[in-house]
Amino acid sequence: MTKIVIIGGVAGGASAAARARRLSEDAEIIMFERGPFVSFANCGLPYHIGGDIQERSQLLLQTPESFLARFNVDVRVMNEVVAINRHQKTVTVKNLLDGSDYQQEYDFLLLSPGAAPVVPPIPGVDNPLTHSLRNIPDMDKIIQTIKMNNVEHATVVGGGFIGLEMMEAFHQLGIKTTLLELSDQVMTPVDREMAGFAHEEIRNHGVDLRLGTALSSVEYIPQSSIANQDAGESSEHQHLNGHLILTLSDSSQLKTDILIMAIGVRPETTLAEQAGLQIGALGGIYTNEHMQTSDPSIYAVGDAVEEQDFVTGAQTLVPLAGPANRQGRMAADNMLGRNESYQGTQGTAICKIFDLAVASTGKNEKQLKRDNITYEKVYVHTASHASYYPGAETVSFKMLFDPLTGKILGAQAVGKDGVDKRIDVMAVAQRAGMTVEQLQHLELTYAPPYGSAKDVINQAAFVANNMVKGDATAIHFDEIDNLTDDQLLLDVRNPAERENGNHLANDVNISVDQLRQRIDELPKDKEIVIYCQVGLRGNVAYRQLVNNGFKAKNLIGGLRTYLYAKA
Amino acid sequence: MTKIVIIGGVAGGASAAARARRLSEDAEIIMFERGPFVSFANCGLPYHIGGDIQERSQLLLQTPESFLARFNVDVRVMNEVVAINRHQKTVTVKNLLDGSDYQQEYDFLLLSPGAAPVVPPIPGVDNPLTHSLRNIPDMDKIIQTIKMNNVEHATVVGGGFIGLEMMEAFHQLGIKTTLLELSDQVMTPVDREMAGFAHEEIRNHGVDLRLGTALSSVEYIPQSSIANQDAGESSEHQHLNGHLILTLSDSSQLKTDILIMAIGVRPETTLAEQAGLQIGALGGIYTNEHMQTSDPSIYAVGDAVEEQDFVTGAQTLVPLAGPANRQGRMAADNMLGRNESYQGTQGTAICKIFDLAVASTGKNEKQLKRDNITYEKVYVHTASHASYYPGAETVSFKMLFDPLTGKILGAQAVGKDGVDKRIDVMAVAQRAGMTVEQLQHLELTYAPPYGSAKDVINQAAFVANNMVKGDATAIHFDEIDNLTDDQLLLDVRNPAERENGNHLANDVNISVDQLRQRIDELPKDKEIVIYCQVGLRGNVAYRQLVNNGFKAKNLIGGLRTYLYAKA
């Protein structure tokens, strides 16, 4: 009878337990969870705070009782594993309810401890109004603070997934919100120019977004509250509240009623380190492709582990639910004698930011530059479905590829409709090893309510192939501000589109539809740098000019990419 | 100077003209269109009739003038090519406005004539109230009939894309509608049991759906209308209207005010045949992978041609906009000296049926059976995104695969959310040659508003792999009505789910969560046929039983697949 001990009862741990039981009826499966809940919907926490998910009970997917009934798993909540004794193949467990300790034997141990919020040692940050959000008790505390402290202003530090979701939750509750982000963009999985769409969306909702701004110190101004029993208040209302004075890196100050620290997470490796398991260079638990740690009897999955990057083959940390769940299933397979290999992580991710979806897969340009990987890129802005059918929204799409092999390196998309679909398509294409040549031939669903006969992806592939084949010479948004005297900037949009100063400085305007008649107005000794709104008419003009002997380049993604890069 | 003559100004023809100009500034490009419009949104026609697309002008994507200005293409509408003179490399053109004939030379000719609605010779079908829908004039006539004939009841013959879209358009206009379909299902790209969801959706909207019913004859009962000029009616109101008495294959009769014939389309091959071009076995113009006909100077694209089926390699007819557009682009490339190959058609398709999307890619089960291709299949019914986040809808998903190699043969999906996305994922995976083993590892976008940590596709892949590896033994919906005395039907749902007779006859009920305690109630000498609502709990029960030495099978897709197969 195989004894399987699992540390951590969410995502990876819960998946592993269920799979293990399906494979073996007689395995003994014990799952330890130091918190009071197992298998809760951690991705749903911000949405319950904001009110989208109304019932707290909806977040509790399984209970110890349901796990026992369905999977015969011995779930021990409020039981914390405090040591792994590898030589004895036991773990030391502390029962947090009665304080007692005991030993538990294992044949195989699975570590699924997750990752913990990083809270830097900022002076004053340890106070009753400052929270991070990782689990149900954290969520309950935030809700309690909102309720009890009459929160009128909230501050979120960190523009990642949780920071953005908490920002939206506060906004939805009618609370004025400031979002502080140290870098020059939110949502680091996408590149700066794609994040511009998110910045605009955030500011359009009245959120005080401060990029390049850090939190320097926190001052807690307490104010004690005495329950007004005449007004029906219970003793619950008798507590400390008050407000915070935040000092920011630009020396400005900000008064706020609640502070959420969401700058990132760090793998939980304490137990693994104490047990002498190998820790990777990035600080996660080392695992091989079977999700096995340096001790063959111990497996590890989820946010705590380092896994292989699908694109580069390097070690990476990707704290996301999808990989955690699949790794858990696979670890169970391998513990019970199967031979499953994890195939690497692309880091496919998506975040809802008000009405916008921001998503990506594979590597972004920042990472490619850092790793010295040769790449080319295209931008396409086109309708999520046939533009003549109601409800179409612009999908802004970026694709990164190897200019020699055409291999897909990464993709990013932003928009109000159809963003998840396009990134899913790219995630599959990348995983399958497809090239931008092959992407041209993709045959995706088309009817006016759902797509276009030439989908976003087909169009991006056409542009990329034009570049690979030399049919298009690209100029990118970040080169436009540095043109020389040997270059002439040509706007090929209609004059009406240029009204209210809506064009680049020092340009010339000839509409694409008049270009043949007016082509002689252009100099042959200069390079014509063509732009239009999104790059499509620019390409038509580009082809006309080069086929007429001009030197030319086309601004890929057009004015739209250029402008949002500054947003 | 290359002379390119294009016959047909929609989809493939228009794509080819624009691409040809981008490749060559000095090619002479002439496009003939016998109708009054080029490059109109033919997929949008039913939506303008139904009112979703309010402005008729939105359907007119390009005009001869705009094509000339932007692409220097000589567009000649109301000019019909009546003969191809291959030896002279000319076409004979009839100017439909003045009746004159003339010759036009070509170096390369592109045939993009499309497909024509099939209207069988049903007695009486040729009358002023019977229409088919292919182009703007057809649409205008239908709208005119609706307006002038006080249409209270409409009949649509044919449950394909256009028939279904016209049914919805009539319904949206408040017109009672009957849909006649000869076969036992609408939407033939999907299999019968998947079409059941569409049948329910159609009936739930009050449409009189009659499957297995043909139109036998039509009687036109005219009634002349005199314009009431005192009431402000123009001479437009002076026309024949009336109603139709339809006699159906079951001898019943039906009074209706407008009749739409939408049983299918047939490639337009008249010109090609007259010119002695090779016609394929299916009746379409033969083309090689370069979209070249049997005459190397003549290319053909779109609904009129036979192309290669991506899965089987056989010739196929796929009258859809996506392939037409991509083929047009490719034909232009090849006419101008490139060497592009069409990569075959999967037939990826989608149709909106009220709130439901019905979509598919690759081969369906009917085709696989007909072609004697070995296959296995899975059904999954699961939430379009995290079920605890508002707005999740069930995606009902079917996947067909080769049980030996795991290669994907086809996929079908039905639901109110996320259907297009899942079929797009499958279309890419299939085109990339992925196996169901590889599908398990797909890393798709996940956040609660968009997906699940284990997506529909991952789940279907898990089930398929369980079958391939022998971890699951499937029974399918169509075997359930033929169980023998050696089999015992076991419902593992909760008793509450069985209320109001909502279970199969002659079954036994033990909830999956009680199965371990009550396992001795089951016989070891019979095969236990397990079912639940969608197949998930059934799998948990199945594993438990076989791991305890029982013989068992699990109903894939559960009761939901079984019930909708009969809808």
PDB file of C-alpha atoms in Angstrom, chain A residues 309-528:
ATOM      1  CA  ASP A 309      10.617  27.554 -20.067  1.00  0.00           C
ATOM      2  CA  PHE A 310       8.991  26.176 -23.205  1.00  0.00           C
ATOM      3  CA  VAL A 311      10.689  28.660 -25.531  1.00  0.00           C
ATOM      4  CA  THR A 312      14.221  28.969 -24.146  1.00  0.00           C
ATOM      5  CA  GLY A 313      14.614  25.748 -22.187  1.00  0.00           C
ATOM      6  CA  ALA A 314      15.940  27.760 -19.244  1.00  0.00           C
ATOM      7  CA  GLN A 315      14.600  27.421 -15.711  1.00  0.00           C
ATOM      8  CA  THR A 316      11.694  29.740 -14.935  1.00  0.00           C
ATOM      9  CA  LEU A 317       9.209  30.591 -12.193  1.00  0.00           C
ATOM     10  CA  VAL A 318       5.617  30.778 -13.382  1.00  0.00           C
ATOM     11  CA  PRO A 319       3.165  31.066 -10.494  1.00  0.00           C
ATOM     12  CA  LEU A 320      -0.044  30.286 -12.425  1.00  0.00           C
ATOM     13  CA  ALA A 321      -2.937  27.914 -11.796  1.00  0.00           C
ATOM     14  CA  GLY A 322      -2.929  26.032 -15.099  1.00  0.00           C
ATOM     15  CA  PRO A 323       0.599  24.633 -14.846  1.00  0.00           C
ATOM     16  CA  ALA A 324       0.068  23.864 -11.134  1.00  0.00           C
ATOM     17  CA  ASN A 325      -3.007  21.741 -11.849  1.00  0.00           C
ATOM     18  CA  ARG A 326      -1.419  19.829 -14.721  1.00  0.00           C
ATOM     19  CA  GLN A 327       1.798  19.282 -12.771  1.00  0.00           C
ATOM     20  CA  GLY A 328      -0.176  17.909  -9.833  1.00  0.00           C
ATOM     21  CA  ARG A 329      -1.930  15.391 -12.062  1.00  0.00           C
ATOM     22  CA  MET A 330       1.376  14.367 -13.594  1.00  0.00           C
ATOM     23  CA  ALA A 331       3.180  14.036 -10.249  1.00  0.00           C
ATOM     24  CA  ALA A 332       0.433  11.652  -9.101  1.00  0.00           C
ATOM     25  CA  ASP A 333       0.918   9.620 -12.279  1.00  0.00           C
ATOM     26  CA  ASN A 334       4.654   9.347 -11.666  1.00  0.00           C
ATOM     27  CA  MET A 335       4.335   8.542  -7.967  1.00  0.00           C
ATOM     28  CA  LEU A 336       2.103   5.633  -8.975  1.00  0.00           C
ATOM     29  CA  GLY A 337       4.469   4.181 -11.543  1.00  0.00           C
ATOM     30  CA  ARG A 338       3.580   6.041 -14.713  1.00  0.00           C
ATOM     31  CA  ASN A 339       6.135   7.966 -16.700  1.00  0.00           C
ATOM     32  CA  GLU A 340       4.794  11.412 -17.549  1.00  0.00           C
ATOM     33  CA  SER A 341       6.952  14.378 -18.513  1.00  0.00           C
ATOM     34  CA  TYR A 342       6.074  17.995 -18.056  1.00  0.00           C
ATOM     35  CA  GLN A 343       6.519  19.763 -21.373  1.00  0.00           C
ATOM     36  CA  GLY A 344       7.582  23.197 -20.170  1.00  0.00           C
ATOM     37  CA  THR A 345       5.698  26.378 -19.461  1.00  0.00           C
ATOM     38  CA  GLN A 346       4.905  29.111 -21.951  1.00  0.00           C
ATOM     39  CA  GLY A 347       3.515  31.381 -19.247  1.00  0.00           C
ATOM     40  CA  THR A 348       0.213  31.910 -21.041  1.00  0.00           C
ATOM     41  CA  ALA A 349      -1.628  34.520 -18.979  1.00  0.00           C
ATOM     42  CA  ILE A 350      -4.611  36.840 -19.103  1.00  0.00           C
ATOM     43  CA  CYS A 351      -5.940  39.603 -16.870  1.00  0.00           C
ATOM     44  CA  LYS A 352      -9.244  41.456 -16.927  1.00  0.00           C
ATOM     45  CA  ILE A 353      -8.735  45.187 -16.414  1.00  0.00           C
ATOM     46  CA  PHE A 354     -12.192  46.734 -16.339  1.00  0.00           C
ATOM     47  CA  ASP A 355     -13.598  46.130 -19.842  1.00  0.00           C
ATOM     48  CA  LEU A 356     -10.216  45.225 -21.272  1.00  0.00           C
ATOM     49  CA  ALA A 357      -8.506  41.856 -21.486  1.00  0.00           C
ATOM     50  CA  VAL A 358      -4.713  41.840 -21.574  1.00  0.00           C
ATOM     51  CA  ALA A 359      -3.106  38.521 -22.454  1.00  0.00           C
ATOM     52  CA  SER A 360       0.140  36.957 -23.590  1.00  0.00           C
ATOM     53  CA  THR A 361       1.943  33.719 -24.285  1.00  0.00           C
ATOM     54  CA  GLY A 362       5.601  32.833 -24.792  1.00  0.00           C
ATOM     55  CA  LYS A 363       8.367  35.371 -24.431  1.00  0.00           C
ATOM     56  CA  ASN A 364       7.915  39.130 -24.555  1.00  0.00           C
ATOM     57  CA  GLU A 365      10.303  41.550 -26.221  1.00  0.00           C
ATOM     58  CA  LYS A 366      11.930  42.582 -22.952  1.00  0.00           C
ATOM     59  CA  GLN A 367      12.863  38.970 -22.231  1.00  0.00           C
ATOM     60  CA  LEU A 368      14.081  38.322 -25.782  1.00  0.00           C
ATOM     61  CA  LYS A 369      16.336  41.379 -25.617  1.00  0.00           C
ATOM     62  CA  ARG A 370      17.659  40.369 -22.216  1.00  0.00           C
ATOM     63  CA  ASP A 371      18.395  36.844 -23.454  1.00  0.00           C
ATOM     64  CA  ASN A 372      19.950  38.119 -26.717  1.00  0.00           C
ATOM     65  CA  ILE A 373      17.487  36.186 -28.842  1.00  0.00           C
ATOM     66  CA  THR A 374      17.097  37.484 -32.404  1.00  0.00           C
ATOM     67  CA  TYR A 375      13.512  38.446 -33.128  1.00  0.00           C
ATOM     68  CA  GLU A 376      11.243  40.492 -35.363  1.00  0.00           C
ATOM     69  CA  LYS A 377       7.778  41.710 -34.500  1.00  0.00           C
ATOM     70  CA  VAL A 378       4.477  42.781 -36.000  1.00  0.00           C
ATOM     71  CA  TYR A 379       1.505  44.719 -34.676  1.00  0.00           C
ATOM     72  CA  VAL A 380      -2.013  44.374 -36.013  1.00  0.00           C
ATOM     73  CA  HIS A 381      -5.092  46.249 -34.833  1.00  0.00           C
ATOM     74  CA  THR A 382      -8.210  44.779 -36.299  1.00  0.00           C
ATOM     75  CA  ALA A 383     -11.803  43.916 -35.477  1.00  0.00           C
ATOM     76  CA  SER A 384     -12.629  41.036 -33.132  1.00  0.00           C
ATOM     77  CA  HIS A 385     -15.316  39.962 -35.598  1.00  0.00           C
ATOM     78  CA  ALA A 386     -16.758  41.252 -38.891  1.00  0.00           C
ATOM     79  CA  SER A 387     -16.776  45.006 -38.374  1.00  0.00           C
ATOM     80  CA  TYR A 388     -20.217  45.367 -39.979  1.00  0.00           C
ATOM     81  CA  TYR A 389     -21.771  43.104 -37.338  1.00  0.00           C
ATOM     82  CA  PRO A 390     -22.651  44.775 -34.008  1.00  0.00           C
ATOM     83  CA  GLY A 391     -20.294  44.500 -31.074  1.00  0.00           C
ATOM     84  CA  ALA A 392     -16.969  44.319 -32.887  1.00  0.00           C
ATOM     85  CA  GLU A 393     -14.030  45.678 -30.864  1.00  0.00           C
ATOM     86  CA  THR A 394     -10.461  46.298 -31.885  1.00  0.00           C
ATOM     87  CA  VAL A 395      -8.006  43.562 -30.976  1.00  0.00           C
ATOM     88  CA  SER A 396      -4.512  45.016 -30.653  1.00  0.00           C
ATOM     89  CA  PHE A 397      -2.126  42.180 -31.332  1.00  0.00           C
ATOM     90  CA  LYS A 398       1.644  41.841 -31.172  1.00  0.00           C
ATOM     91  CA  MET A 399       3.550  38.832 -32.429  1.00  0.00           C
ATOM     92  CA  LEU A 400       7.237  38.088 -31.913  1.00  0.00           C
ATOM     93  CA  PHE A 401       9.003  35.626 -34.181  1.00  0.00           C
ATOM     94  CA  ASP A 402      12.387  34.451 -35.371  1.00  0.00           C
ATOM     95  CA  PRO A 403      13.045  36.319 -38.642  1.00  0.00           C
ATOM     96  CA  LEU A 404      15.151  33.460 -40.018  1.00  0.00           C
ATOM     97  CA  THR A 405      13.066  30.397 -39.199  1.00  0.00           C
ATOM     98  CA  GLY A 406       9.711  32.119 -38.788  1.00  0.00           C
ATOM     99  CA  LYS A 407       9.261  30.312 -35.471  1.00  0.00           C
ATOM    100  CA  ILE A 408       6.804  31.931 -33.061  1.00  0.00           C
ATOM    101  CA  LEU A 409       8.504  33.385 -29.987  1.00  0.00           C
ATOM    102  CA  GLY A 410       5.555  35.054 -28.291  1.00  0.00           C
ATOM    103  CA  ALA A 411       2.299  36.936 -28.688  1.00  0.00           C
ATOM    104  CA  GLN A 412       0.370  39.603 -26.796  1.00  0.00           C
ATOM    105  CA  ALA A 413      -3.125  40.965 -27.251  1.00  0.00           C
ATOM    106  CA  VAL A 414      -5.294  43.652 -25.718  1.00  0.00           C
ATOM    107  CA  GLY A 415      -8.938  44.508 -26.322  1.00  0.00           C
ATOM    108  CA  LYS A 416     -12.523  44.268 -25.189  1.00  0.00           C
ATOM    109  CA  ASP A 417     -13.499  41.157 -27.155  1.00  0.00           C
ATOM    110  CA  GLY A 418     -11.807  38.055 -28.522  1.00  0.00           C
ATOM    111  CA  VAL A 419      -8.450  38.550 -26.799  1.00  0.00           C
ATOM    112  CA  ASP A 420      -8.428  35.214 -24.942  1.00  0.00           C
ATOM    113  CA  LYS A 421      -9.232  33.415 -28.191  1.00  0.00           C
ATOM    114  CA  ARG A 422      -6.347  34.915 -30.135  1.00  0.00           C
ATOM    115  CA  ILE A 423      -3.798  34.212 -27.431  1.00  0.00           C
ATOM    116  CA  ASP A 424      -5.100  30.657 -27.086  1.00  0.00           C
ATOM    117  CA  VAL A 425      -4.634  30.181 -30.819  1.00  0.00           C
ATOM    118  CA  MET A 426      -1.070  31.483 -30.515  1.00  0.00           C
ATOM    119  CA  ALA A 427      -0.360  29.355 -27.457  1.00  0.00           C
ATOM    120  CA  VAL A 428      -1.348  26.232 -29.371  1.00  0.00           C
ATOM    121  CA  ALA A 429       0.535  27.275 -32.508  1.00  0.00           C
ATOM    122  CA  GLN A 430       3.658  28.006 -30.499  1.00  0.00           C
ATOM    123  CA  ARG A 431       3.472  24.759 -28.566  1.00  0.00           C
ATOM    124  CA  ALA A 432       3.061  22.889 -31.851  1.00  0.00           C
ATOM    125  CA  GLY A 433       6.210  24.565 -33.191  1.00  0.00           C
ATOM    126  CA  MET A 434       4.409  26.338 -36.020  1.00  0.00           C
ATOM    127  CA  THR A 435       5.990  29.114 -38.055  1.00  0.00           C
ATOM    128  CA  VAL A 436       4.505  32.419 -39.173  1.00  0.00           C
ATOM    129  CA  GLU A 437       4.374  30.902 -42.677  1.00  0.00           C
ATOM    130  CA  GLN A 438       2.049  28.184 -41.371  1.00  0.00           C
ATOM    131  CA  LEU A 439      -0.058  30.690 -39.426  1.00  0.00           C
ATOM    132  CA  GLN A 440      -1.212  32.189 -42.717  1.00  0.00           C
ATOM    133  CA  HIS A 441      -3.062  28.986 -43.477  1.00  0.00           C
ATOM    134  CA  LEU A 442      -4.919  28.696 -40.177  1.00  0.00           C
ATOM    135  CA  GLU A 443      -8.553  28.031 -40.797  1.00  0.00           C
ATOM    136  CA  LEU A 444     -10.423  29.553 -37.857  1.00  0.00           C
ATOM    137  CA  THR A 445     -14.147  29.773 -37.198  1.00  0.00           C
ATOM    138  CA  TYR A 446     -15.788  32.504 -39.205  1.00  0.00           C
ATOM    139  CA  ALA A 447     -19.287  33.891 -39.181  1.00  0.00           C
ATOM    140  CA  PRO A 448     -19.939  37.631 -38.744  1.00  0.00           C
ATOM    141  CA  PRO A 449     -20.740  37.393 -34.996  1.00  0.00           C
ATOM    142  CA  TYR A 450     -17.509  35.514 -34.218  1.00  0.00           C
ATOM    143  CA  GLY A 451     -14.659  36.378 -36.526  1.00  0.00           C
ATOM    144  CA  SER A 452     -13.495  37.554 -39.908  1.00  0.00           C
ATOM    145  CA  ALA A 453     -12.720  35.675 -43.075  1.00  0.00           C
ATOM    146  CA  LYS A 454      -9.164  36.880 -42.554  1.00  0.00           C
ATOM    147  CA  ASP A 455      -8.736  36.635 -38.816  1.00  0.00           C
ATOM    148  CA  VAL A 456      -6.467  38.797 -36.675  1.00  0.00           C
ATOM    149  CA  ILE A 457      -4.000  35.905 -36.642  1.00  0.00           C
ATOM    150  CA  ASN A 458      -4.067  35.420 -40.416  1.00  0.00           C
ATOM    151  CA  GLN A 459      -3.500  39.140 -40.881  1.00  0.00           C
ATOM    152  CA  ALA A 460      -0.572  39.217 -38.459  1.00  0.00           C
ATOM    153  CA  ALA A 461       0.873  36.210 -40.280  1.00  0.00           C
ATOM    154  CA  PHE A 462       0.509  37.969 -43.636  1.00  0.00           C
ATOM    155  CA  VAL A 463       2.409  40.991 -42.313  1.00  0.00           C
ATOM    156  CA  ALA A 464       5.109  38.803 -40.748  1.00  0.00           C
ATOM    157  CA  ASN A 465       5.540  36.856 -43.976  1.00  0.00           C
ATOM    158  CA  ASN A 466       5.764  40.031 -45.979  1.00  0.00           C
ATOM    159  CA  MET A 467       8.641  41.011 -43.718  1.00  0.00           C
ATOM    160  CA  VAL A 468      10.329  37.595 -43.913  1.00  0.00           C
ATOM    161  CA  LYS A 469      10.046  37.573 -47.709  1.00  0.00           C
ATOM    162  CA  GLY A 470      11.235  41.139 -48.130  1.00  0.00           C
ATOM    163  CA  ASP A 471       7.831  42.345 -49.332  1.00  0.00           C
ATOM    164  CA  ALA A 472       7.646  44.791 -46.456  1.00  0.00           C
ATOM    165  CA  THR A 473      10.311  46.914 -44.799  1.00  0.00           C
ATOM    166  CA  ALA A 474       9.301  47.736 -41.280  1.00  0.00           C
ATOM    167  CA  ILE A 475       9.898  50.719 -39.122  1.00  0.00           C
ATOM    168  CA  HIS A 476       8.784  50.500 -35.511  1.00  0.00           C
ATOM    169  CA  PHE A 477       7.111  53.001 -33.217  1.00  0.00           C
ATOM    170  CA  ASP A 478      10.239  53.592 -31.147  1.00  0.00           C
ATOM    171  CA  GLU A 479      12.223  54.749 -34.178  1.00  0.00           C
ATOM    172  CA  ILE A 480       9.758  57.417 -35.301  1.00  0.00           C
ATOM    173  CA  ASP A 481      10.982  60.106 -32.923  1.00  0.00           C
ATOM    174  CA  ASN A 482      14.522  59.762 -34.287  1.00  0.00           C
ATOM    175  CA  LEU A 483      14.127  60.255 -38.030  1.00  0.00           C
ATOM    176  CA  THR A 484      16.961  61.935 -39.944  1.00  0.00           C
ATOM    177  CA  ASP A 485      16.956  64.545 -42.685  1.00  0.00           C
ATOM    178  CA  ASP A 486      17.245  61.754 -45.222  1.00  0.00           C
ATOM    179  CA  GLN A 487      13.803  60.500 -44.263  1.00  0.00           C
ATOM    180  CA  LEU A 488      10.391  61.931 -45.058  1.00  0.00           C
ATOM    181  CA  LEU A 489       7.393  61.118 -42.891  1.00  0.00           C
ATOM    182  CA  LEU A 490       4.269  60.461 -44.980  1.00  0.00           C
ATOM    183  CA  ASP A 491       0.761  60.116 -43.546  1.00  0.00           C
ATOM    184  CA  VAL A 492      -1.427  58.228 -46.046  1.00  0.00           C
ATOM    185  CA  ARG A 493      -4.681  58.653 -44.137  1.00  0.00           C
ATOM    186  CA  ASN A 494      -7.518  60.911 -45.245  1.00  0.00           C
ATOM    187  CA  PRO A 495      -7.087  64.586 -44.323  1.00  0.00           C
ATOM    188  CA  ALA A 496     -10.188  64.344 -42.100  1.00  0.00           C
ATOM    189  CA  GLU A 497      -8.398  61.868 -39.860  1.00  0.00           C
ATOM    190  CA  ARG A 498      -5.713  64.457 -39.122  1.00  0.00           C
ATOM    191  CA  GLU A 499      -7.997  67.014 -37.582  1.00  0.00           C
ATOM    192  CA  ASN A 500      -7.352  68.395 -34.095  1.00  0.00           C
ATOM    193  CA  GLY A 501      -3.647  67.799 -34.463  1.00  0.00           C
ATOM    194  CA  ASN A 502      -4.090  64.055 -34.673  1.00  0.00           C
ATOM    195  CA  HIS A 503      -0.904  63.364 -36.643  1.00  0.00           C
ATOM    196  CA  LEU A 504       2.849  63.229 -36.224  1.00  0.00           C
ATOM    197  CA  ALA A 505       4.977  66.354 -36.350  1.00  0.00           C
ATOM    198  CA  ASN A 506       6.851  67.281 -39.549  1.00  0.00           C
ATOM    199  CA  ASP A 507       4.891  64.913 -41.756  1.00  0.00           C
ATOM    200  CA  VAL A 508       3.404  65.229 -45.224  1.00  0.00           C
ATOM    201  CA  ASN A 509      -0.110  64.034 -46.005  1.00  0.00           C
ATOM    202  CA  ILE A 510      -1.142  62.288 -49.209  1.00  0.00           C
ATOM    203  CA  SER A 511      -4.087  59.926 -48.870  1.00  0.00           C
ATOM    204  CA  VAL A 512      -3.359  56.405 -50.116  1.00  0.00           C
ATOM    205  CA  ASP A 513      -6.202  56.763 -52.605  1.00  0.00           C
ATOM    206  CA  GLN A 514      -4.536  59.833 -54.182  1.00  0.00           C
ATOM    207  CA  LEU A 515      -0.998  58.536 -54.074  1.00  0.00           C
ATOM    208  CA  ARG A 516      -0.803  57.416 -57.715  1.00  0.00           C
ATOM    209  CA  GLN A 517      -1.797  60.853 -58.967  1.00  0.00           C
ATOM    210  CA  ARG A 518       0.463  62.726 -56.577  1.00  0.00           C
ATOM    211  CA  ILE A 519       3.427  60.383 -56.445  1.00  0.00           C
ATOM    212  CA  ASP A 520       5.660  62.936 -58.157  1.00  0.00           C
ATOM    213  CA  GLU A 521       5.372  65.181 -55.113  1.00  0.00           C
ATOM    214  CA  LEU A 522       7.589  62.736 -53.231  1.00  0.00           C
ATOM    215  CA  PRO A 523      11.403  62.827 -53.387  1.00  0.00           C
ATOM    216  CA  LYS A 524      13.245  59.783 -54.716  1.00  0.00           C
ATOM    217  CA  ASP A 525      16.421  60.586 -52.815  1.00  0.00           C
ATOM    218  CA  LYS A 526      14.844  60.307 -49.407  1.00  0.00           C
ATOM    219  CA  GLU A 527      13.487  57.286 -47.573  1.00  0.00           C
ATOM    220  CA  ILE A 528       9.729  57.655 -47.279  1.00  0.00           C
TER     221      ILE A 528
END
